[in-house]
Coordinates of C-alpha atoms in Angstrom, one line a residue:
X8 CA -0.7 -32.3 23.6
X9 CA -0.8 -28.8 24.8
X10 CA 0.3 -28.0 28.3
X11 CA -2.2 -24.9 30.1
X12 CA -0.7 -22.2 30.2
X13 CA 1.1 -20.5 33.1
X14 CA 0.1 -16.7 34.5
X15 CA 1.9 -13.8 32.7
X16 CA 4.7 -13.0 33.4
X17 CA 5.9 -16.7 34.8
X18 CA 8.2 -18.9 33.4
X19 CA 8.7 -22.5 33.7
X20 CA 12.2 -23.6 35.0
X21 CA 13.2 -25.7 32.2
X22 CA 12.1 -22.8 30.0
X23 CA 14.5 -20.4 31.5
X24 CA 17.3 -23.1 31.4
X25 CA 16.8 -23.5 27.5
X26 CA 16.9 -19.7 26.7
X27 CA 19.7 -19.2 29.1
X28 CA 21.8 -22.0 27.7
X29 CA 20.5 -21.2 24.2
X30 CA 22.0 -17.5 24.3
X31 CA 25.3 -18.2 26.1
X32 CA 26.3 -21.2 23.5
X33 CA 24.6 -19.7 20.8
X34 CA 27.0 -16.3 21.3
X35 CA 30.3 -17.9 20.5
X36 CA 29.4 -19.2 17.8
X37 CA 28.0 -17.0 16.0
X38 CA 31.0 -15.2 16.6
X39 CA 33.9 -18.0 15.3
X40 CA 31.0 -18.6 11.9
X41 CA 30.9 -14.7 11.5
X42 CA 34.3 -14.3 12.0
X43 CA 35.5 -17.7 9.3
X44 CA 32.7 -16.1 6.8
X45 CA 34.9 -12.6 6.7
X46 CA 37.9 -14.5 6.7
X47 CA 36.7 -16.2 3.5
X48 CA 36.5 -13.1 1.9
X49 CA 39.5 -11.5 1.8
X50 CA 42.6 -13.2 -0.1
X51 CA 43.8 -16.9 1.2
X52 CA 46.3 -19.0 0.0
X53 CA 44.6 -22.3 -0.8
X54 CA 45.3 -24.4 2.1
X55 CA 44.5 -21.5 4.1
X56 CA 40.8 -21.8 2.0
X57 CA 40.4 -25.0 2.7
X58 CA 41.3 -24.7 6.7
X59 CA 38.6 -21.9 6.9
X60 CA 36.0 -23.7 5.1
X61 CA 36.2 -26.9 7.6
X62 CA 35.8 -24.3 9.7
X63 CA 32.6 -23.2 8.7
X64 CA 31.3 -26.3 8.1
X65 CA 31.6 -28.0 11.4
X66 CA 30.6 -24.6 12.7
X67 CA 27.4 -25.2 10.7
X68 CA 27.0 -28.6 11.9
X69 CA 27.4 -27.7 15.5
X70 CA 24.6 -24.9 15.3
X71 CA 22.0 -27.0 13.2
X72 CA 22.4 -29.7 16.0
X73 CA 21.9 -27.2 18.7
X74 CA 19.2 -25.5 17.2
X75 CA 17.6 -28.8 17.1
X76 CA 18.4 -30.4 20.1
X77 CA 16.9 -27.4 21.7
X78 CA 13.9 -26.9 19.7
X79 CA 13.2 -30.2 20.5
X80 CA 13.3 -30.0 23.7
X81 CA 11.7 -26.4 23.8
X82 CA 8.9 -28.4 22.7
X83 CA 8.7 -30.7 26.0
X84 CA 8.9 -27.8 28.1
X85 CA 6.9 -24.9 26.9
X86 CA 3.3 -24.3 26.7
X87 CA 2.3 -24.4 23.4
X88 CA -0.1 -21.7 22.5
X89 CA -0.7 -20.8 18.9
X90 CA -1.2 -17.2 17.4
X91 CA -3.2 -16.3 14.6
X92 CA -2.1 -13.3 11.7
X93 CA -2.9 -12.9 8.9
X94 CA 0.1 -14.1 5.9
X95 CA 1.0 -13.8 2.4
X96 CA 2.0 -17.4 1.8
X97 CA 4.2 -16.6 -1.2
X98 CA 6.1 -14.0 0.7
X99 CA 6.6 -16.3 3.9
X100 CA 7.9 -19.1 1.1
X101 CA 10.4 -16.8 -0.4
X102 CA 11.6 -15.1 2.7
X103 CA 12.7 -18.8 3.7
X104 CA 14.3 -19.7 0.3
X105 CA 15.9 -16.2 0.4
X106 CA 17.6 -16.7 3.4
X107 CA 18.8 -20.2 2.6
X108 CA 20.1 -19.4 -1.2
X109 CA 23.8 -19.3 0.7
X110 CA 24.1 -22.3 1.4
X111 CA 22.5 -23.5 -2.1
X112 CA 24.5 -21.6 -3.9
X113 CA 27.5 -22.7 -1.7
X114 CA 27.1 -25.8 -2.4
X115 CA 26.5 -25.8 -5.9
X116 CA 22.5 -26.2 -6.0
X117 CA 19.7 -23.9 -7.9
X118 CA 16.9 -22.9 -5.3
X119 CA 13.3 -21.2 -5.9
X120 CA 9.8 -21.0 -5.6
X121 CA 7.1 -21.5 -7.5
X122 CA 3.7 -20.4 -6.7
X123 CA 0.4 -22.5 -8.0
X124 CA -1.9 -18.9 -8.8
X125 CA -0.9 -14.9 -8.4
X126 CA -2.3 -13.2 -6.7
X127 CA -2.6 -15.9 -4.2
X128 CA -5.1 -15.6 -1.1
X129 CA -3.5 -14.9 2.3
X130 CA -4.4 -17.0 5.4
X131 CA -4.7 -16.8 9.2
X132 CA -2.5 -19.2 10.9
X133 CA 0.7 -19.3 13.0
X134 CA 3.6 -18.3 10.6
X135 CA 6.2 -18.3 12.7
X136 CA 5.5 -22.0 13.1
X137 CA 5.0 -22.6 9.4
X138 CA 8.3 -20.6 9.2
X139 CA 10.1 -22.5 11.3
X140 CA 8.4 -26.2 9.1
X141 CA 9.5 -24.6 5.9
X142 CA 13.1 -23.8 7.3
X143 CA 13.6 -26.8 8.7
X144 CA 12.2 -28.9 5.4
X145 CA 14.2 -27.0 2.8
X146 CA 17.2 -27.2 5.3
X147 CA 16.9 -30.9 5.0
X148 CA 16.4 -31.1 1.2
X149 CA 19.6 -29.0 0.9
X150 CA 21.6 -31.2 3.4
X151 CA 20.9 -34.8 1.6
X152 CA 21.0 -33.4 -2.0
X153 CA 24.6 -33.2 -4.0
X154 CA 23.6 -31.9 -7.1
X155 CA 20.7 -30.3 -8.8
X156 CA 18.1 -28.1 -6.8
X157 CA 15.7 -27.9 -4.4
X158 CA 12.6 -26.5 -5.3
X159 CA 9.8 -24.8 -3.0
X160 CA 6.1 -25.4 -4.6
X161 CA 3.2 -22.8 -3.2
X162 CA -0.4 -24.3 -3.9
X163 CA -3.4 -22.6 -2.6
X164 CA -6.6 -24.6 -1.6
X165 CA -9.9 -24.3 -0.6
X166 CA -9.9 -26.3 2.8
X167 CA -6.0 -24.3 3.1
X168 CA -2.8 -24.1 2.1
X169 CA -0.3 -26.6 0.7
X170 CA 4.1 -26.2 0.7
X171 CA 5.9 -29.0 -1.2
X172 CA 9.2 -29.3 -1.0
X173 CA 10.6 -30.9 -4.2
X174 CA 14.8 -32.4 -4.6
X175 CA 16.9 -33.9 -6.7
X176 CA 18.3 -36.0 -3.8
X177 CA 19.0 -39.5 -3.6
X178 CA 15.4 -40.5 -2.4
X179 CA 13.8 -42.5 0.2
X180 CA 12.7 -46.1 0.2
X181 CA 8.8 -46.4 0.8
X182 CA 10.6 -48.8 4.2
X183 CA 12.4 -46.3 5.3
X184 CA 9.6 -43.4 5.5
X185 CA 7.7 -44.5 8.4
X186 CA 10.8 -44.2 10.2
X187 CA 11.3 -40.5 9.5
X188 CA 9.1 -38.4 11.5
X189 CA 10.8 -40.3 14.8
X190 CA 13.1 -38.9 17.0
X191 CA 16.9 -39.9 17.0
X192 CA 16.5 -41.4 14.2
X193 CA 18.1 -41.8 10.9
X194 CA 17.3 -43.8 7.7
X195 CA 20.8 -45.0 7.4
X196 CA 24.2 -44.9 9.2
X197 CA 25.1 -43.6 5.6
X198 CA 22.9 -40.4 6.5
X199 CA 23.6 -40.1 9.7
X200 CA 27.3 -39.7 9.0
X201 CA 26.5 -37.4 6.3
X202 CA 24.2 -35.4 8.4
X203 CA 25.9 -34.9 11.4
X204 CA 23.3 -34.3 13.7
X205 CA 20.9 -36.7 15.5
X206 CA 17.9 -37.1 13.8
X207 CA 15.3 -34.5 15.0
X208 CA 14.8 -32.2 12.4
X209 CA 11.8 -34.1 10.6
X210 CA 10.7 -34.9 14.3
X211 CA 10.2 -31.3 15.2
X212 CA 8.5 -30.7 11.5
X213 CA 5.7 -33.4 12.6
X214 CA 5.2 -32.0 16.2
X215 CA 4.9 -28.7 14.7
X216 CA 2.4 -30.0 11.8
X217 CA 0.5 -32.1 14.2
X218 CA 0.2 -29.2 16.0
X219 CA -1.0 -26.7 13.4
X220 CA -4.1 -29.7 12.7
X221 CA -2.4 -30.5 9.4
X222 CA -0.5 -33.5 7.8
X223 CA 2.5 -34.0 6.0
X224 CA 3.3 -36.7 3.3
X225 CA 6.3 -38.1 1.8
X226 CA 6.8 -39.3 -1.8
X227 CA 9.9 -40.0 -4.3
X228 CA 11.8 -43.6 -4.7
X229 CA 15.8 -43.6 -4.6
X230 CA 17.7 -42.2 -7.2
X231 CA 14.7 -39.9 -7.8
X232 CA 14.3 -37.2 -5.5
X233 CA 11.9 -36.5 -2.7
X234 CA 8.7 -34.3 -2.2
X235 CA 7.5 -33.8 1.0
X236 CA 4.1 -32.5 1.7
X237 CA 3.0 -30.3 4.5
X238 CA -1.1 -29.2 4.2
X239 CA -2.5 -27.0 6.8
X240 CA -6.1 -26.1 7.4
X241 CA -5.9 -22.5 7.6
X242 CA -8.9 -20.1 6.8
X243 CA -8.3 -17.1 3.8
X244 CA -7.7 -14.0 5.1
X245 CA -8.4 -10.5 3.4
X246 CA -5.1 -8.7 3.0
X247 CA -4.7 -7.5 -0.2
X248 CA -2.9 -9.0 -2.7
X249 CA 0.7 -8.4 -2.5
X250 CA 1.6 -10.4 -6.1
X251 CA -1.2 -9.1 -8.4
X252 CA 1.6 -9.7 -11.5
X253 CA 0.6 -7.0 -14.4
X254 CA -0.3 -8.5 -17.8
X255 CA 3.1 -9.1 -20.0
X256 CA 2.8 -9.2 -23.8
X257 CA 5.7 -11.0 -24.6
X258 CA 7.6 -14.1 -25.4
X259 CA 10.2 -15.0 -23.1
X260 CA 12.7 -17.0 -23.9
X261 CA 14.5 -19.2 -21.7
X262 CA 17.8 -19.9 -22.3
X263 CA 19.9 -22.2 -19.7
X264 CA 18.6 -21.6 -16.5
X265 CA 18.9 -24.1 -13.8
X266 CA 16.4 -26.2 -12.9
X267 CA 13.9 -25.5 -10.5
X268 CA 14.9 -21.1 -11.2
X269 CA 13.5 -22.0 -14.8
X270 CA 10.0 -24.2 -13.4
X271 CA 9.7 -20.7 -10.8
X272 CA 10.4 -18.7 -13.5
X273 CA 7.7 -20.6 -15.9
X274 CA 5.1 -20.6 -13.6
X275 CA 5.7 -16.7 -13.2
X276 CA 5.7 -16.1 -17.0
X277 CA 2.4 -17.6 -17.2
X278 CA 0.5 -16.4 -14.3
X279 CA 1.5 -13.3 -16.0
X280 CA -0.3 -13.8 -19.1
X281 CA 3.8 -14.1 -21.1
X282 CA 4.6 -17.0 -23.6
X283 CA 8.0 -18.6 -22.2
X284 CA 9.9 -20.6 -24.9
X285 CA 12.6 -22.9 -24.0
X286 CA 15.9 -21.9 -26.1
X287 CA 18.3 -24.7 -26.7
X288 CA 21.5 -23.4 -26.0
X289 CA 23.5 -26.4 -27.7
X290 CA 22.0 -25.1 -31.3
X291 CA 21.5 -21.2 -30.7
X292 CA 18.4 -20.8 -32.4
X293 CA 16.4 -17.9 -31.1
X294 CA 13.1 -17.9 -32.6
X295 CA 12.3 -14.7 -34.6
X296 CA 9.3 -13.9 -32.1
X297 CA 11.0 -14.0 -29.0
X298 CA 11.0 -10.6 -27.3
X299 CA 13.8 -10.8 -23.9
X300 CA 15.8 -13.6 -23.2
X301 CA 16.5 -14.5 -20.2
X302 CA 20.4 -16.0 -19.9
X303 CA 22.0 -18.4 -16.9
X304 CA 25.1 -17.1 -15.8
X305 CA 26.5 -20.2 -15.8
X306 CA 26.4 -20.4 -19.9
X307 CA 30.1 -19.9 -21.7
X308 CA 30.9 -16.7 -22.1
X309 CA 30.6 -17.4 -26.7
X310 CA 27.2 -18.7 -25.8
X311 CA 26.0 -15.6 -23.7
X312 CA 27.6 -12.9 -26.3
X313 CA 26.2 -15.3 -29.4
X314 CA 22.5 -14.9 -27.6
X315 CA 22.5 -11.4 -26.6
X316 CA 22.6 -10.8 -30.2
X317 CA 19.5 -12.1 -31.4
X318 CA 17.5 -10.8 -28.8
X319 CA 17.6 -8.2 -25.4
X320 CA 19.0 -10.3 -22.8
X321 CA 18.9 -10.2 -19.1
X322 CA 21.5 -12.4 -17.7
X323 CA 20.0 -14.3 -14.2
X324 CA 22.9 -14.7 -11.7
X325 CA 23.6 -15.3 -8.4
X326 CA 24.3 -12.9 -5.8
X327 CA 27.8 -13.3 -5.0
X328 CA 28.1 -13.1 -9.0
X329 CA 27.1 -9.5 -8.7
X330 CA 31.0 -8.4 -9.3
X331 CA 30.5 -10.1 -13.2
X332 CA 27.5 -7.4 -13.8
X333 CA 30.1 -5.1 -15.9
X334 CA 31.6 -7.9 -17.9
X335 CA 28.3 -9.7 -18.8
X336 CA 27.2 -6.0 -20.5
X337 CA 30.3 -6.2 -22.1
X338 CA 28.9 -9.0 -23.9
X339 CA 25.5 -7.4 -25.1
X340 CA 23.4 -8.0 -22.0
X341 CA 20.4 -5.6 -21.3
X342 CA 20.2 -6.1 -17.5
X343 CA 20.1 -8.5 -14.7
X344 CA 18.4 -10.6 -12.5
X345 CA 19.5 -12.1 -9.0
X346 CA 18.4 -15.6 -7.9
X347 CA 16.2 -16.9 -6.4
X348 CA 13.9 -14.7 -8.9
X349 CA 10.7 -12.7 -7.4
X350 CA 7.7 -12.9 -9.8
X351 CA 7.6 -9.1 -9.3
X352 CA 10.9 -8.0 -10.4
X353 CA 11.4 -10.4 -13.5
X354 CA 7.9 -9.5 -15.1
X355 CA 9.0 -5.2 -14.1
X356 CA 12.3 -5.8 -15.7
X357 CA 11.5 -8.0 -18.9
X358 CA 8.6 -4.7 -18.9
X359 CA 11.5 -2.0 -19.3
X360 CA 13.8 -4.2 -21.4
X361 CA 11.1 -4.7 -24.4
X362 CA 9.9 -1.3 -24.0
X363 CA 13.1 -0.5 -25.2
X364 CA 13.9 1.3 -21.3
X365 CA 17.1 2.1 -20.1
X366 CA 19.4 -1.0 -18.7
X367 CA 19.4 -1.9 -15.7
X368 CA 23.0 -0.5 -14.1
X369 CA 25.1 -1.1 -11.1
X370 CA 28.0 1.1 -9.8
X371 CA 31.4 -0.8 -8.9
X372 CA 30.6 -0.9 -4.9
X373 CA 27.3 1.1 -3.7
X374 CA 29.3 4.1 -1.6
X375 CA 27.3 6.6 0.8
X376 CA 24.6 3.7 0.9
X377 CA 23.7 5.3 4.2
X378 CA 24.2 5.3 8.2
X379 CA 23.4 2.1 10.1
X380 CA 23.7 1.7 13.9
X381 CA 24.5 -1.8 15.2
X382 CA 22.8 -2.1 18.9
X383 CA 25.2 -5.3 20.8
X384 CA 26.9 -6.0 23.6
X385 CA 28.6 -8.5 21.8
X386 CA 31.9 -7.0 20.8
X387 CA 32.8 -9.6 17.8
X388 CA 29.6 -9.6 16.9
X389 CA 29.9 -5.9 16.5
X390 CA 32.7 -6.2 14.8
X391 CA 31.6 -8.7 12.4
X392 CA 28.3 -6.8 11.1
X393 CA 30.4 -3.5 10.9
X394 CA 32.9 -4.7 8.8
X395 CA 30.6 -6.6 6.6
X396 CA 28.5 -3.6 6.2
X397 CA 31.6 -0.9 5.6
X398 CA 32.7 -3.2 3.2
X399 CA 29.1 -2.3 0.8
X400 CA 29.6 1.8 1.5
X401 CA 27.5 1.9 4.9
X402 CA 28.9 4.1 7.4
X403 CA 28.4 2.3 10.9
X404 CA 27.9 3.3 14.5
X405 CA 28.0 0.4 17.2
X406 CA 26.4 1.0 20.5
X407 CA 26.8 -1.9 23.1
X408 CA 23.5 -1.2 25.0
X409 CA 19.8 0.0 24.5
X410 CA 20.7 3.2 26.3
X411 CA 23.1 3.9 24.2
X412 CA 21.2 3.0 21.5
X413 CA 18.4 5.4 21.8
X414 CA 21.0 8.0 22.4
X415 CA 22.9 7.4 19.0
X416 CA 19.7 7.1 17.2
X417 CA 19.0 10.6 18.3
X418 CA 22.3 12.0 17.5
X419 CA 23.2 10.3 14.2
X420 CA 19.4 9.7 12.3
X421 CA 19.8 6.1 10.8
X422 CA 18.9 4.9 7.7
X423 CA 18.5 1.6 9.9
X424 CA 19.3 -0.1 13.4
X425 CA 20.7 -3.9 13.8
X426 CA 18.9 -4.3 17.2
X427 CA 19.9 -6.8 19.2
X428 CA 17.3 -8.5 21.6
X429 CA 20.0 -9.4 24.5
X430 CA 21.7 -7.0 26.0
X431 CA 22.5 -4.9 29.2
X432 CA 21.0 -2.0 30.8
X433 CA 18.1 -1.8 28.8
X434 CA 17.0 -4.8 26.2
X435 CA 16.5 -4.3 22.5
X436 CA 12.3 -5.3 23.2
X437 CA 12.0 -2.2 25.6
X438 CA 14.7 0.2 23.2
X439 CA 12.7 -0.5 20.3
X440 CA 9.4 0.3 22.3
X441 CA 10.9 3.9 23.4
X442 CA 12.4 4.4 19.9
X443 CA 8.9 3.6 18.3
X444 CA 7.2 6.3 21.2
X445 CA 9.0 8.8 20.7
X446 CA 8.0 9.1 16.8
X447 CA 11.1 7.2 14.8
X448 CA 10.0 5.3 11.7
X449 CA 13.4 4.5 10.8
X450 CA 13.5 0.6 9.5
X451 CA 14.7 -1.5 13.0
X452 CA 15.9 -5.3 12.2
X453 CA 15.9 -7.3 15.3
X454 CA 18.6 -10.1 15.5
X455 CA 18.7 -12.5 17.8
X456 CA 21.1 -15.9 18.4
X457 CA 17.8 -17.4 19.3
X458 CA 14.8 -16.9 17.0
X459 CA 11.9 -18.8 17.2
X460 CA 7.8 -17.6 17.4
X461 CA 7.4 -16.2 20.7
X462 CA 10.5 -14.5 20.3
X463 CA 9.5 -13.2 16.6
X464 CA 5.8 -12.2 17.5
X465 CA 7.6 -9.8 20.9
X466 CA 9.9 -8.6 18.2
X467 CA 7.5 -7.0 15.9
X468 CA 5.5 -6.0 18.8
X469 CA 8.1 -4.0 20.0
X470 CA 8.3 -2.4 16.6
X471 CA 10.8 -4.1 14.5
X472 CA 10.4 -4.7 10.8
X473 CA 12.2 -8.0 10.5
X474 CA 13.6 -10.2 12.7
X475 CA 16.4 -12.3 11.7
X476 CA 18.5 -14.9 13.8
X477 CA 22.3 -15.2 14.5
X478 CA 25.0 -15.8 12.4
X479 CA 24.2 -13.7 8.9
X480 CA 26.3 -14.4 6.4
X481 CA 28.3 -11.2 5.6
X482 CA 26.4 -11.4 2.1
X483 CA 23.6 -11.9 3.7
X484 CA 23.2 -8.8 5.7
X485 CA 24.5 -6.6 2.9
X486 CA 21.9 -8.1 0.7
X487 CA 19.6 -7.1 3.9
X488 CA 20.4 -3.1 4.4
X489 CA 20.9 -2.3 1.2
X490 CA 17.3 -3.7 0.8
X491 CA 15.7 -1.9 4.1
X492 CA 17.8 1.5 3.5
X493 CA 16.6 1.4 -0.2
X494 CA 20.0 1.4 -1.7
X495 CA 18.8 -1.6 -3.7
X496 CA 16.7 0.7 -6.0
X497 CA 19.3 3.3 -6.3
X498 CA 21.8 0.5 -7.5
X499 CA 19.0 -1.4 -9.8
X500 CA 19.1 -4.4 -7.3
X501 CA 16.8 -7.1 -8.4

């Protein structure tokens, strides 16, 4: 049920009292999980390792709970009014799935997405809500599943638009699923310890659903996996097509990928008119018709070098495997691709390689990537985003307040501003709003501790590209500026 809506401009008490407290416990720590994710960079003995990593993951427990806790109750106190845009649905999927590979890859799990049709239709609807369902879904799917992958199905319809969110978890009994979608509640004391939290994520998924008019399903039996199925009723919209995939002429083969990166990268081959061809690895057979082969990282190095001969290989790593790029050419590879795969970058690159194009190359450590300015208050949070980026060839300016801001961005001509929403003086909402009228075009990331859809939609109003919420993994936000700056095409990024 929706509550009406106050005047502008007016807030309700409780809703000041949840972004208050949101922001001041938020702050902290995202400044001890920066702080332990730089730490776990640099050289550790390995108890030290093992200290840090606790760390991080009772840090990571505390801020899902709260994130929770307060969406939750965000959602007693707030008016609930809906926007409508206009969406790619395959872009929304992968921006979630790109943000969450970390923690897949951290803890040992493949993650992708697959897409039913490309192009796909966009739709209207609210997709900062359908975000914030996705988020919290594949979150969930990553938390309760040990080994294997978690894997993010696109499927457009008619009536609207269908995400399924496949694991390889250990299941749920058909008793057990009516009991969900309730609130402070858990399907076993098993899962609770194991999650940590207090049972609300799912809660908030089926408020939000409810909400958007749709419905959301759950299938799988134990020791099987789980799918869970959110359809919304959402009307197409006409924005062109942003994954129109070119025809490819070619046989792919596929040649020990994990799991749900090879289904993603299937579907992709096909919608692209390709022939992919599973290669058993055990054997080594390469069938003589097979044009690029596309290589897990994971694969012994004999297997890898024993492939690469019988066909042009691009080896599909992670990103934090980017440091392995040199040695894997050492072993005949063509190129490379980063997981989770984007249908538009494997069919370009598998293009090039069996045209016979140059390889794909990367320089030790990008240098002169560019000039970033980092806009908070927040001295360790400063500190942690300038390192992170100095560390990937940025050179960094760090203003502590929208004044300032504007006044460095002036003086110095960014490549790209880390705006923070929260701060002194003058905001980041009303310094990207003067930076926008005076004429700049320059990329502007907004980053918050809190993120949600109000927040978001204000964001890009203001005039920021992308919003993103508090902590980023170091990685993360390298990944990130090299991406807005365009140093990723300079380097051959994926």
């Amino acid at each position: 049920m929706t509550k009406s809506p106050l005047p502008p401009g007016e807030h309700r008490p409780q809703e000041t009292f949840l972004a208050a407290a949101s922001h001041e416990i938020r702050t902290p720590l995202n400044g001890i999980l920066g702080t332990v994710s730089l730490l776990l960079e640099t050289e550790l003995e390995p108890a030290q390792r093992e200290y840090a990593e606790a760390i991080r993951l009772s840090g990571s427990r505390l801020l899902d709970l709260l994130n929770n806790v307060l969406d939750y109750a965000r959602l007693d106190a707030s008016a609930i009014e809906l926007e409508t845009e206009a969406f790619c649905p395959v872009r929304l999927g992968r921006e979630v799935m790109e943000l969450l590979s970390p923690r897949a890859h951290a803890a040992g799990l493949d993650i992708a997405a697959r897409a039913s049709v490309l192009p796909m239709p966009s739709y209207s609807g609210d997709a900062g809500r359908i975000r914030q369902i996705l988020f919290n879904l594949v979150g969930n799917a990553l938390k309760f599943t040990e080994s294997g992958a978690v894997l993010l199905d696109i499927c457009a319809h008619e009536d609207g638009l269908e995400y399924r969110i496949i694991d390889t978890g250990p299941g749920i009994a058909p008793e057990d699923r009516e009991r969900l979608f309730e609130a402070f509640r858990q399907t076993s004391r098993q899962d609770a310890y194991k999650d940590g939290g207090v049972g609300l994520g799912l809660a908030i998924v089926k408020r939000l659903t409810d909400l958007l008019g749709g419905k959301i399903e759950v299938t799988g039996e134990p020791g099987l996996g789980t799918c869970f199925s959110v359809f919304l009723p959402l009307e197409k919209a006409d924005l062109p097509a942003t994954h129109d995939l070119p025809v490819l002429d070619a046989v792919v083969g596929i040649a020990g990928l994990p799991p749900a990166t090879c289904l993603s990268t299937t579907a992709a081959l096909i919608n692209a008119s390709a022939r992919p061809v599973r290669i058993d690895v055990s054997s080594g057979y390469v069938p003589p018709d097979v044009d690029v082969l596309l290589i897990g990282a994971e694969q012994p190095e004999e297997t890898v070098r024993a492939l690469a001969r019988k066909a042009p290989a691009l080896i599909v790593l992670r990103p934090e495997d980017r440091g392995a790029i040199a040695r894997f050419k050492a072993m005949g590879c063509a190129g490379w691709l980063v997981r989770p795969l984007r249908a538009s970058s494997l069919i370009e690159r598998i293009f090039v390689v069996k045209t016979g194009g140059l390889p794909v190359e990367e320089p030790e450590k990008l240098t002169g990537a560019g000039r970033v300015l980092i806009a908070d208050d927040n001295p360790v949070n400063a500190m942690i985003a300038r390192r992170a980026l100095e560390s990937a060839g940025f050179t960094v300016t760090v203003a502590s307040t929208g004044i300032e801001a504007l006044e460095a961005a002036k003086s110095m001509n960014p490549a790209l501003v880390l705006m923070d929403l929260r701060m002194p003086e003058m905001d980041g909402f009303e310094a990207m709003r003067q930076l926008r009228a005076g004429g700049s075009d320059v990329p502007v990331i907004a980053v918050s501790a809190e993120v949600n859809a109000d927040i978001e939609r204000q964001a890009r109003t203001a005039g920021a590209n992308d919003v993103v919420a508090k902590p980023i993994e170091p990685q993360a936000l390298r990944t990130l500026a090299i991406k807005w700056t365009g140093a990723a095409e300079k380097a051959g990024a994926a």
